[in-house]
Amino acid sequence: MQIYENICFLSSNCLSFVSSFLFAEMIIFKTKNKLSSYLFHLPTQTSIGFVPTMGALHKGHLTLIEKAKIDCSVVICSIFVNPTQFNNKEDFDKYPNSITKDITQLEKINCDVVYTPAISDLYAENEQANHYDFNGLDKLIEGKFREGHFDGVATIIEKFFGIINPKKAYFGQKDLQQLLIVKSLTKKLNLPIEIIDCPTIREKNGLAISSRNKLLNKKQLETATLLYNSLLFCKDNKELYSIEKLKTLIQKNFSEQNDVRLEYIEFVNAITLQSISQFKAKDKNAICIAAFISGVRLIDNIIF
Ligand code: AMP
């Protein structure tokens, strides 16, 4: 009764916070203003964990949220397909959307808050991505094939960080270059946000789980295992063949398959993403791959 009487005197924002706290209900915000108002009413010591996603949620995303739940007192997941990071309109248009299923999955794992803004909530009309100087990091690997992609990623992450101001933000190693760009952005802007790396979650056959896998049928998904198998082959044979030779072998293997096109396989330093000509035992190495499987572009990497 005491609690109830007190609640009656609270504002509606505060009320939604208190009721979510008492009944552990997930709260969905569609606008940054409502989300900001909710955040403003949280106790100052609240540690906020943030997981940005583009939806079509899968086990990979859910693992990030589960990790954030362990570390933080309030976990916010955003679902937003960010237009400025797509350099191909068709790719943007056909990006999978399963918002109802996403919400159910987030409820099941007790995510606290979901932010699902419309484009107009985050971008003014005709607003473009900002331009950032990442000392060339954004021009390597993916950057060579997706011009402006990382400016788009950094633009939306800067906006999200500005609204949410999380203590920790969680990113998958599956998008290794994105993870490094976000770390670089955070450092550049001097933000007190810890960026947490999360390992790539895979299907039993090794295929990295991705929202884009939903665009493939069963047979195409089987073909898509070629990406991870190529990475494993290179890692397992690194003593036997030179990097040059490994590249040639992978290119040849792809050219012999139907309905696939290798865009790149790159051997790099896992921190700087600079190309390497030899694996170095003292450094972290990474092999990154991008390929089209029946027209769907997939990426993967292995770090060792
Ligand atoms: P996306 O919705 O594709 O933008 O991904 C949102 C976040 O989930 C990013 O930090 C991704 O790196 C991460 N992610 C996507 N797929 C996986 C996966 N299979 N394993 C781990 N993290 C992933």
mmCIF file of C-alpha atoms and ligand atoms in Angstrom:
data_model
loop_
_atom_site.group_PDB
_atom_site.id
_atom_site.type_symbol
_atom_site.label_atom_id
_atom_site.label_comp_id
_atom_site.label_asym_id
_atom_site.label_seq_id
_atom_site.Cartn_x
_atom_site.Cartn_y
_atom_site.Cartn_z
ATOM 1 C CA MET A 1 0.000 0.000 0.000
ATOM 2 C CA GLN A 2 2.829 2.319 0.893
ATOM 3 C CA ILE A 3 4.529 1.631 -2.402
ATOM 4 C CA TYR A 4 1.261 2.112 -4.290
ATOM 5 C CA GLU A 5 0.576 5.483 -2.635
ATOM 6 C CA ASN A 6 4.061 6.663 -3.431
ATOM 7 C CA ILE A 7 3.787 5.544 -7.007
ATOM 8 C CA CYS A 8 0.608 7.591 -7.445
ATOM 9 C CA PHE A 9 2.576 10.787 -6.890
ATOM 10 C CA LEU A 10 5.187 9.959 -9.496
ATOM 11 C CA SER A 11 5.245 11.272 -13.046
ATOM 12 C CA SER A 12 4.231 8.853 -15.796
ATOM 13 C CA ASN A 13 7.872 8.348 -16.892
ATOM 14 C CA CYS A 14 8.928 7.600 -13.410
ATOM 15 C CA LEU A 15 5.930 5.328 -13.009
ATOM 16 C CA SER A 16 6.903 3.285 -16.030
ATOM 17 C CA PHE A 17 10.387 2.933 -14.580
ATOM 18 C CA VAL A 18 9.103 1.840 -11.171
ATOM 19 C CA SER A 19 6.606 -0.628 -12.630
ATOM 20 C CA SER A 20 9.230 -2.100 -14.937
ATOM 21 C CA PHE A 21 11.515 -2.442 -11.949
ATOM 22 C CA LEU A 22 8.848 -4.145 -9.858
ATOM 23 C CA PHE A 23 7.429 -6.385 -12.549
ATOM 24 C CA ALA A 24 10.563 -6.717 -14.746
ATOM 25 C CA GLU A 25 8.580 -5.835 -17.851
ATOM 26 C CA MET A 26 10.525 -4.968 -20.974
ATOM 27 C CA ILE A 27 9.929 -1.381 -22.057
ATOM 28 C CA ILE A 28 9.853 -0.397 -25.718
ATOM 29 C CA PHE A 29 10.659 3.159 -26.780
ATOM 30 C CA LYS A 30 10.099 4.435 -30.289
ATOM 31 C CA THR A 31 11.541 7.890 -29.794
ATOM 32 C CA LYS A 32 14.773 9.237 -28.370
ATOM 33 C CA ASN A 33 12.838 11.797 -26.300
ATOM 34 C CA LYS A 34 10.913 9.117 -24.415
ATOM 35 C CA LEU A 35 14.035 6.999 -24.016
ATOM 36 C CA SER A 36 15.997 10.023 -22.733
ATOM 37 C CA SER A 37 13.293 10.853 -20.248
ATOM 38 C CA TYR A 38 13.321 7.268 -18.936
ATOM 39 C CA LEU A 39 17.132 7.357 -18.658
ATOM 40 C CA PHE A 40 16.980 10.677 -16.822
ATOM 41 C CA HIS A 41 14.862 9.073 -14.081
ATOM 42 C CA LEU A 42 17.166 6.108 -13.493
ATOM 43 C CA PRO A 43 19.137 6.155 -10.235
ATOM 44 C CA THR A 44 22.556 7.728 -10.817
ATOM 45 C CA GLN A 45 24.456 4.562 -9.966
ATOM 46 C CA THR A 46 22.655 2.548 -12.694
ATOM 47 C CA SER A 47 25.124 0.850 -15.009
ATOM 48 C CA ILE A 48 23.739 0.802 -18.524
ATOM 49 C CA GLY A 49 24.752 -1.848 -21.030
ATOM 50 C CA PHE A 50 23.989 -1.115 -24.677
ATOM 51 C CA VAL A 51 23.686 -3.542 -27.598
ATOM 52 C CA PRO A 52 23.042 -1.907 -30.971
ATOM 53 C CA THR A 53 21.516 -4.199 -33.628
ATOM 54 C CA MET A 54 19.767 -3.984 -36.958
ATOM 55 C CA GLY A 55 17.159 -6.538 -35.897
ATOM 56 C CA ALA A 56 16.311 -9.941 -37.403
ATOM 57 C CA LEU A 57 17.744 -11.125 -34.123
ATOM 58 C CA HIS A 58 19.528 -14.443 -33.741
ATOM 59 C CA LYS A 59 21.665 -16.304 -31.228
ATOM 60 C CA GLY A 60 24.656 -14.053 -31.954
ATOM 61 C CA HIS A 61 22.743 -10.932 -30.910
ATOM 62 C CA LEU A 62 21.134 -12.648 -27.924
ATOM 63 C CA THR A 63 24.543 -13.703 -26.609
ATOM 64 C CA LEU A 64 25.630 -10.045 -26.577
ATOM 65 C CA ILE A 65 22.509 -9.105 -24.605
ATOM 66 C CA GLU A 66 22.968 -12.003 -22.177
ATOM 67 C CA LYS A 67 26.544 -10.884 -21.565
ATOM 68 C CA ALA A 68 25.372 -7.314 -20.969
ATOM 69 C CA LYS A 69 22.732 -8.622 -18.519
ATOM 70 C CA ILE A 70 25.493 -10.204 -16.435
ATOM 71 C CA ASP A 71 27.612 -7.033 -16.375
ATOM 72 C CA CYS A 72 25.047 -4.222 -16.129
ATOM 73 C CA SER A 73 21.922 -3.287 -14.190
ATOM 74 C CA VAL A 74 19.903 -2.052 -17.188
ATOM 75 C CA VAL A 75 20.368 -3.433 -20.712
ATOM 76 C CA ILE A 76 19.195 -1.495 -23.749
ATOM 77 C CA CYS A 77 19.004 -3.086 -27.189
ATOM 78 C CA SER A 78 18.408 -0.890 -30.205
ATOM 79 C CA ILE A 79 16.825 -2.235 -33.373
ATOM 80 C CA PHE A 80 17.494 0.118 -36.250
ATOM 81 C CA VAL A 81 18.495 -0.548 -39.832
ATOM 82 C CA ASN A 82 20.783 2.415 -40.331
ATOM 83 C CA PRO A 83 20.415 3.794 -43.866
ATOM 84 C CA THR A 84 23.695 5.744 -43.916
ATOM 85 C CA GLN A 85 25.834 2.617 -43.613
ATOM 86 C CA PHE A 86 24.381 1.024 -46.751
ATOM 87 C CA ASN A 87 26.102 2.017 -49.962
ATOM 88 C CA ASN A 88 23.688 -0.188 -51.889
ATOM 89 C CA LYS A 89 19.991 0.757 -51.796
ATOM 90 C CA GLU A 90 18.855 -2.742 -52.784
ATOM 91 C CA ASP A 91 20.830 -4.243 -49.894
ATOM 92 C CA PHE A 92 19.111 -1.777 -47.533
ATOM 93 C CA ASP A 93 15.658 -2.501 -48.989
ATOM 94 C CA LYS A 94 15.976 -6.261 -48.704
ATOM 95 C CA TYR A 95 17.497 -6.269 -45.202
ATOM 96 C CA PRO A 96 15.416 -8.804 -43.213
ATOM 97 C CA ASN A 97 12.850 -7.487 -40.741
ATOM 98 C CA SER A 98 11.172 -9.584 -38.043
ATOM 99 C CA ILE A 99 10.341 -7.013 -35.377
ATOM 100 C CA THR A 100 7.524 -8.971 -33.664
ATOM 101 C CA LYS A 101 9.678 -12.068 -33.322
ATOM 102 C CA ASP A 102 12.613 -9.897 -32.189
ATOM 103 C CA ILE A 103 10.542 -8.397 -29.373
ATOM 104 C CA THR A 104 9.433 -11.852 -28.206
ATOM 105 C CA GLN A 105 13.019 -13.089 -28.165
ATOM 106 C CA LEU A 106 14.176 -10.042 -26.207
ATOM 107 C CA GLU A 107 11.382 -10.502 -23.674
ATOM 108 C CA LYS A 108 12.363 -14.136 -23.189
ATOM 109 C CA ILE A 109 15.910 -13.220 -22.191
ATOM 110 C CA ASN A 110 14.731 -10.359 -19.947
ATOM 111 C CA CYS A 111 16.178 -7.510 -21.948
ATOM 112 C CA ASP A 112 15.166 -4.371 -20.048
ATOM 113 C CA VAL A 113 14.688 -1.797 -22.771
ATOM 114 C CA VAL A 114 14.292 -1.864 -26.553
ATOM 115 C CA TYR A 115 14.729 1.243 -28.655
ATOM 116 C CA THR A 116 13.131 0.940 -32.109
ATOM 117 C CA PRO A 117 13.258 4.403 -33.664
ATOM 118 C CA ALA A 118 12.034 5.467 -37.081
ATOM 119 C CA ILE A 119 14.693 6.991 -39.366
ATOM 120 C CA SER A 120 13.189 10.443 -38.700
ATOM 121 C CA ASP A 121 13.870 10.081 -34.960
ATOM 122 C CA LEU A 122 17.621 9.946 -35.592
ATOM 123 C CA TYR A 123 18.199 11.746 -38.887
ATOM 124 C CA ALA A 124 17.002 15.083 -40.208
ATOM 125 C CA GLU A 125 15.643 14.998 -43.748
ATOM 126 C CA ASN A 126 18.479 14.428 -46.269
ATOM 127 C CA GLU A 127 21.012 14.202 -43.468
ATOM 128 C CA GLN A 128 24.138 12.323 -44.563
ATOM 129 C CA ALA A 129 26.773 10.466 -42.574
ATOM 130 C CA ASN A 130 29.476 12.520 -40.854
ATOM 131 C CA HIS A 131 33.039 12.181 -42.139
ATOM 132 C CA TYR A 132 35.554 10.786 -39.691
ATOM 133 C CA ASP A 133 39.291 10.399 -39.793
ATOM 134 C CA PHE A 134 40.167 6.910 -38.617
ATOM 135 C CA ASN A 135 43.759 7.086 -39.888
ATOM 136 C CA GLY A 136 42.865 4.852 -42.802
ATOM 137 C CA LEU A 137 41.350 2.029 -40.687
ATOM 138 C CA ASP A 138 38.010 2.570 -42.437
ATOM 139 C CA LYS A 139 39.581 2.346 -45.889
ATOM 140 C CA LEU A 140 40.951 -1.186 -45.454
ATOM 141 C CA ILE A 141 39.235 -4.558 -46.049
ATOM 142 C CA GLU A 142 35.449 -3.862 -45.990
ATOM 143 C CA GLY A 143 36.091 -0.176 -46.604
ATOM 144 C CA LYS A 144 37.522 -0.960 -50.060
ATOM 145 C CA PHE A 145 34.230 -2.511 -51.122
ATOM 146 C CA ARG A 146 31.676 -0.505 -49.111
ATOM 147 C CA GLU A 147 32.586 3.135 -49.585
ATOM 148 C CA GLY A 148 31.401 5.334 -46.716
ATOM 149 C CA HIS A 149 30.131 2.323 -44.763
ATOM 150 C CA PHE A 150 32.138 3.063 -41.631
ATOM 151 C CA ASP A 151 31.257 6.771 -41.698
ATOM 152 C CA GLY A 152 27.635 5.577 -41.555
ATOM 153 C CA VAL A 153 28.378 3.149 -38.729
ATOM 154 C CA ALA A 154 30.278 5.779 -36.731
ATOM 155 C CA THR A 155 27.540 8.372 -37.309
ATOM 156 C CA ILE A 156 24.807 6.174 -35.868
ATOM 157 C CA ILE A 157 26.942 4.881 -33.001
ATOM 158 C CA GLU A 158 27.888 8.438 -32.044
ATOM 159 C CA LYS A 159 24.173 9.336 -32.020
ATOM 160 C CA PHE A 160 23.277 6.279 -29.917
ATOM 161 C CA PHE A 161 26.104 6.876 -27.457
ATOM 162 C CA GLY A 162 25.002 10.519 -27.135
ATOM 163 C CA ILE A 163 21.433 9.516 -26.279
ATOM 164 C CA ILE A 164 22.136 6.482 -24.089
ATOM 165 C CA ASN A 165 25.528 7.230 -22.566
ATOM 166 C CA PRO A 166 26.107 3.566 -21.632
ATOM 167 C CA LYS A 167 28.797 2.339 -19.280
ATOM 168 C CA LYS A 168 29.495 -0.585 -21.593
ATOM 169 C CA ALA A 169 28.598 -1.315 -25.214
ATOM 170 C CA TYR A 170 28.776 -4.776 -26.745
ATOM 171 C CA PHE A 171 29.963 -5.608 -30.262
ATOM 172 C CA GLY A 172 30.592 -8.900 -32.042
ATOM 173 C CA GLN A 173 33.979 -9.968 -33.396
ATOM 174 C CA LYS A 174 32.020 -11.218 -36.393
ATOM 175 C CA ASP A 175 32.248 -7.589 -37.605
ATOM 176 C CA LEU A 176 35.869 -7.169 -36.596
ATOM 177 C CA GLN A 177 36.503 -3.954 -38.499
ATOM 178 C CA GLN A 178 33.317 -2.373 -37.104
ATOM 179 C CA LEU A 179 34.415 -3.322 -33.588
ATOM 180 C CA LEU A 180 37.803 -1.629 -34.127
ATOM 181 C CA ILE A 181 36.179 1.438 -35.669
ATOM 182 C CA VAL A 182 33.846 1.797 -32.673
ATOM 183 C CA LYS A 183 36.822 1.495 -30.301
ATOM 184 C CA SER A 184 38.648 4.143 -32.304
ATOM 185 C CA LEU A 185 35.566 6.422 -32.332
ATOM 186 C CA THR A 186 35.132 6.097 -28.567
ATOM 187 C CA LYS A 187 38.769 6.978 -28.023
ATOM 188 C CA LYS A 188 38.658 9.876 -30.490
ATOM 189 C CA LEU A 189 35.570 11.370 -28.814
ATOM 190 C CA ASN A 190 37.035 10.660 -25.388
ATOM 191 C CA LEU A 191 33.891 8.857 -24.256
ATOM 192 C CA PRO A 192 33.955 6.960 -20.942
ATOM 193 C CA ILE A 193 32.345 3.907 -22.560
ATOM 194 C CA GLU A 194 33.917 0.467 -22.396
ATOM 195 C CA ILE A 195 33.636 -1.433 -25.658
ATOM 196 C CA ILE A 196 33.256 -5.142 -25.019
ATOM 197 C CA ASP A 197 34.313 -7.673 -27.703
ATOM 198 C CA CYS A 198 32.091 -10.736 -28.008
ATOM 199 C CA PRO A 199 33.176 -13.867 -29.874
ATOM 200 C CA THR A 200 31.443 -14.962 -33.072
ATOM 201 C CA ILE A 201 28.572 -17.391 -32.519
ATOM 202 C CA ARG A 202 28.333 -20.109 -35.169
ATOM 203 C CA GLU A 203 25.960 -22.798 -36.357
ATOM 204 C CA LYS A 204 27.050 -26.374 -35.638
ATOM 205 C CA ASN A 205 28.545 -26.568 -39.153
ATOM 206 C CA GLY A 206 30.694 -23.482 -38.497
ATOM 207 C CA LEU A 207 28.661 -20.941 -40.476
ATOM 208 C CA ALA A 208 28.748 -17.605 -38.635
ATOM 209 C CA ILE A 209 25.186 -16.750 -37.620
ATOM 210 C CA SER A 210 23.994 -13.649 -39.447
ATOM 211 C CA SER A 211 20.673 -11.915 -40.100
ATOM 212 C CA ARG A 212 21.487 -12.226 -43.798
ATOM 213 C CA ASN A 213 21.488 -16.029 -43.503
ATOM 214 C CA LYS A 214 17.690 -15.673 -43.369
ATOM 215 C CA LEU A 215 17.807 -14.706 -47.047
ATOM 216 C CA LEU A 216 19.253 -18.135 -47.984
ATOM 217 C CA ASN A 217 17.526 -21.484 -48.420
ATOM 218 C CA LYS A 218 18.768 -24.743 -46.909
ATOM 219 C CA LYS A 219 21.050 -25.642 -49.807
ATOM 220 C CA GLN A 220 22.500 -22.115 -50.012
ATOM 221 C CA LEU A 221 23.171 -22.188 -46.265
ATOM 222 C CA GLU A 222 25.122 -25.389 -46.775
ATOM 223 C CA THR A 223 27.128 -23.679 -49.551
ATOM 224 C CA ALA A 224 27.772 -20.721 -47.231
ATOM 225 C CA THR A 225 29.887 -22.946 -44.973
ATOM 226 C CA LEU A 226 32.552 -22.374 -47.624
ATOM 227 C CA LEU A 227 33.465 -19.112 -45.891
ATOM 228 C CA TYR A 228 34.331 -20.580 -42.507
ATOM 229 C CA ASN A 229 35.837 -23.718 -44.041
ATOM 230 C CA SER A 230 38.168 -21.494 -46.088
ATOM 231 C CA LEU A 231 39.231 -19.611 -42.947
ATOM 232 C CA LEU A 232 39.846 -22.854 -41.077
ATOM 233 C CA PHE A 233 41.793 -24.289 -43.993
ATOM 234 C CA CYS A 234 44.102 -21.257 -44.008
ATOM 235 C CA LYS A 235 44.596 -21.328 -40.249
ATOM 236 C CA ASP A 236 45.244 -25.082 -40.197
ATOM 237 C CA ASN A 237 47.705 -24.904 -43.099
ATOM 238 C CA LYS A 238 49.548 -21.750 -42.112
ATOM 239 C CA GLU A 239 52.789 -23.634 -41.546
ATOM 240 C CA LEU A 240 52.507 -25.534 -44.811
ATOM 241 C CA TYR A 241 51.787 -22.748 -47.309
ATOM 242 C CA SER A 242 52.679 -19.090 -47.719
ATOM 243 C CA ILE A 243 49.905 -16.507 -47.396
ATOM 244 C CA GLU A 244 50.150 -15.896 -51.150
ATOM 245 C CA LYS A 245 49.634 -19.600 -51.837
ATOM 246 C CA LEU A 246 46.725 -19.863 -49.365
ATOM 247 C CA LYS A 247 45.015 -16.939 -51.098
ATOM 248 C CA THR A 248 45.401 -18.601 -54.498
ATOM 249 C CA LEU A 249 44.061 -21.914 -53.214
ATOM 250 C CA ILE A 250 40.953 -20.258 -51.730
ATOM 251 C CA GLN A 251 40.340 -18.189 -54.870
ATOM 252 C CA LYS A 252 40.629 -21.348 -56.987
ATOM 253 C CA ASN A 253 38.250 -23.269 -54.727
ATOM 254 C CA PHE A 254 35.625 -20.498 -54.932
ATOM 255 C CA SER A 255 35.948 -20.243 -58.713
ATOM 256 C CA GLU A 256 35.127 -23.941 -59.006
ATOM 257 C CA GLN A 257 31.788 -23.643 -57.139
ATOM 258 C CA ASN A 258 28.423 -22.611 -58.545
ATOM 259 C CA ASP A 259 26.507 -19.598 -57.323
ATOM 260 C CA VAL A 260 29.307 -18.157 -55.180
ATOM 261 C CA ARG A 261 31.675 -15.240 -55.672
ATOM 262 C CA LEU A 262 34.629 -14.491 -53.456
ATOM 263 C CA GLU A 263 35.000 -10.747 -52.911
ATOM 264 C CA TYR A 264 38.167 -10.934 -50.828
ATOM 265 C CA ILE A 265 40.191 -12.999 -48.446
ATOM 266 C CA GLU A 266 42.632 -10.831 -46.498
ATOM 267 C CA PHE A 267 45.370 -11.794 -44.062
ATOM 268 C CA VAL A 268 45.873 -9.002 -41.552
ATOM 269 C CA ASN A 269 47.112 -7.897 -38.176
ATOM 270 C CA ALA A 270 44.006 -8.262 -35.963
ATOM 271 C CA ILE A 271 44.552 -4.885 -34.241
ATOM 272 C CA THR A 272 45.636 -2.611 -37.105
ATOM 273 C CA LEU A 273 44.022 -4.580 -39.950
ATOM 274 C CA GLN A 274 47.137 -3.921 -42.031
ATOM 275 C CA SER A 275 47.932 -6.674 -44.527
ATOM 276 C CA ILE A 276 50.549 -9.188 -43.485
ATOM 277 C CA SER A 277 52.729 -11.312 -45.729
ATOM 278 C CA GLN A 278 53.652 -13.745 -42.947
ATOM 279 C CA PHE A 279 51.896 -14.851 -39.777
ATOM 280 C CA LYS A 280 53.622 -13.493 -36.690
ATOM 281 C CA ALA A 281 53.581 -15.607 -33.526
ATOM 282 C CA LYS A 282 53.919 -12.507 -31.322
ATOM 283 C CA ASP A 283 50.965 -10.663 -32.937
ATOM 284 C CA LYS A 284 47.282 -11.389 -33.137
ATOM 285 C CA ASN A 285 46.537 -12.387 -36.720
ATOM 286 C CA ALA A 286 43.183 -12.372 -38.474
ATOM 287 C CA ILE A 287 41.901 -13.734 -41.738
ATOM 288 C CA CYS A 288 38.862 -11.892 -43.075
ATOM 289 C CA ILE A 289 36.618 -13.053 -45.879
ATOM 290 C CA ALA A 290 33.642 -11.675 -47.815
ATOM 291 C CA ALA A 291 31.721 -13.633 -50.423
ATOM 292 C CA PHE A 292 28.399 -13.618 -52.238
ATOM 293 C CA ILE A 293 26.339 -16.771 -51.838
ATOM 294 C CA SER A 294 23.474 -16.689 -54.330
ATOM 295 C CA GLY A 295 23.764 -12.893 -54.370
ATOM 296 C CA VAL A 296 23.747 -12.497 -50.572
ATOM 297 C CA ARG A 297 26.904 -10.911 -49.214
ATOM 298 C CA LEU A 298 28.330 -12.625 -46.137
ATOM 299 C CA ILE A 299 31.428 -11.820 -44.102
ATOM 300 C CA ASP A 300 33.400 -13.808 -41.566
ATOM 301 C CA ASN A 301 36.803 -13.849 -39.920
ATOM 302 C CA ILE A 302 39.024 -15.925 -37.703
ATOM 303 C CA ILE A 303 41.397 -14.464 -35.124
ATOM 304 C CA PHE A 304 44.429 -16.329 -33.779
HETATM 305 P P1 AMP B 1 23.875 -6.410 -36.738
HETATM 306 O O1 AMP B 1 22.445 -6.560 -36.350
HETATM 307 O O2 AMP B 1 24.269 -7.304 -37.850
HETATM 308 O O3 AMP B 1 24.266 -4.972 -36.963
HETATM 309 O O4 AMP B 1 24.724 -6.887 -35.491
HETATM 310 C C1 AMP B 1 24.574 -6.306 -34.231
HETATM 311 C C2 AMP B 1 25.711 -6.770 -33.369
HETATM 312 O O5 AMP B 1 25.677 -8.190 -33.251
HETATM 313 C C3 AMP B 1 27.093 -6.422 -33.948
HETATM 314 O O6 AMP B 1 27.954 -6.036 -32.899
HETATM 315 C C4 AMP B 1 27.532 -7.724 -34.564
HETATM 316 O O7 AMP B 1 28.933 -7.871 -34.640
HETATM 317 C C5 AMP B 1 26.951 -8.715 -33.581
HETATM 318 N N1 AMP B 1 26.796 -10.032 -34.212
HETATM 319 C C6 AMP B 1 26.170 -10.321 -35.362
HETATM 320 N N2 AMP B 1 26.276 -11.635 -35.643
HETATM 321 C C7 AMP B 1 27.002 -12.180 -34.633
HETATM 322 C C8 AMP B 1 27.467 -13.495 -34.328
HETATM 323 N N3 AMP B 1 27.207 -14.533 -35.135
HETATM 324 N N4 AMP B 1 28.183 -13.684 -33.214
HETATM 325 C C9 AMP B 1 28.460 -12.644 -32.383
HETATM 326 N N5 AMP B 1 28.052 -11.379 -32.614
HETATM 327 C C10 AMP B 1 27.333 -11.152 -33.717
#
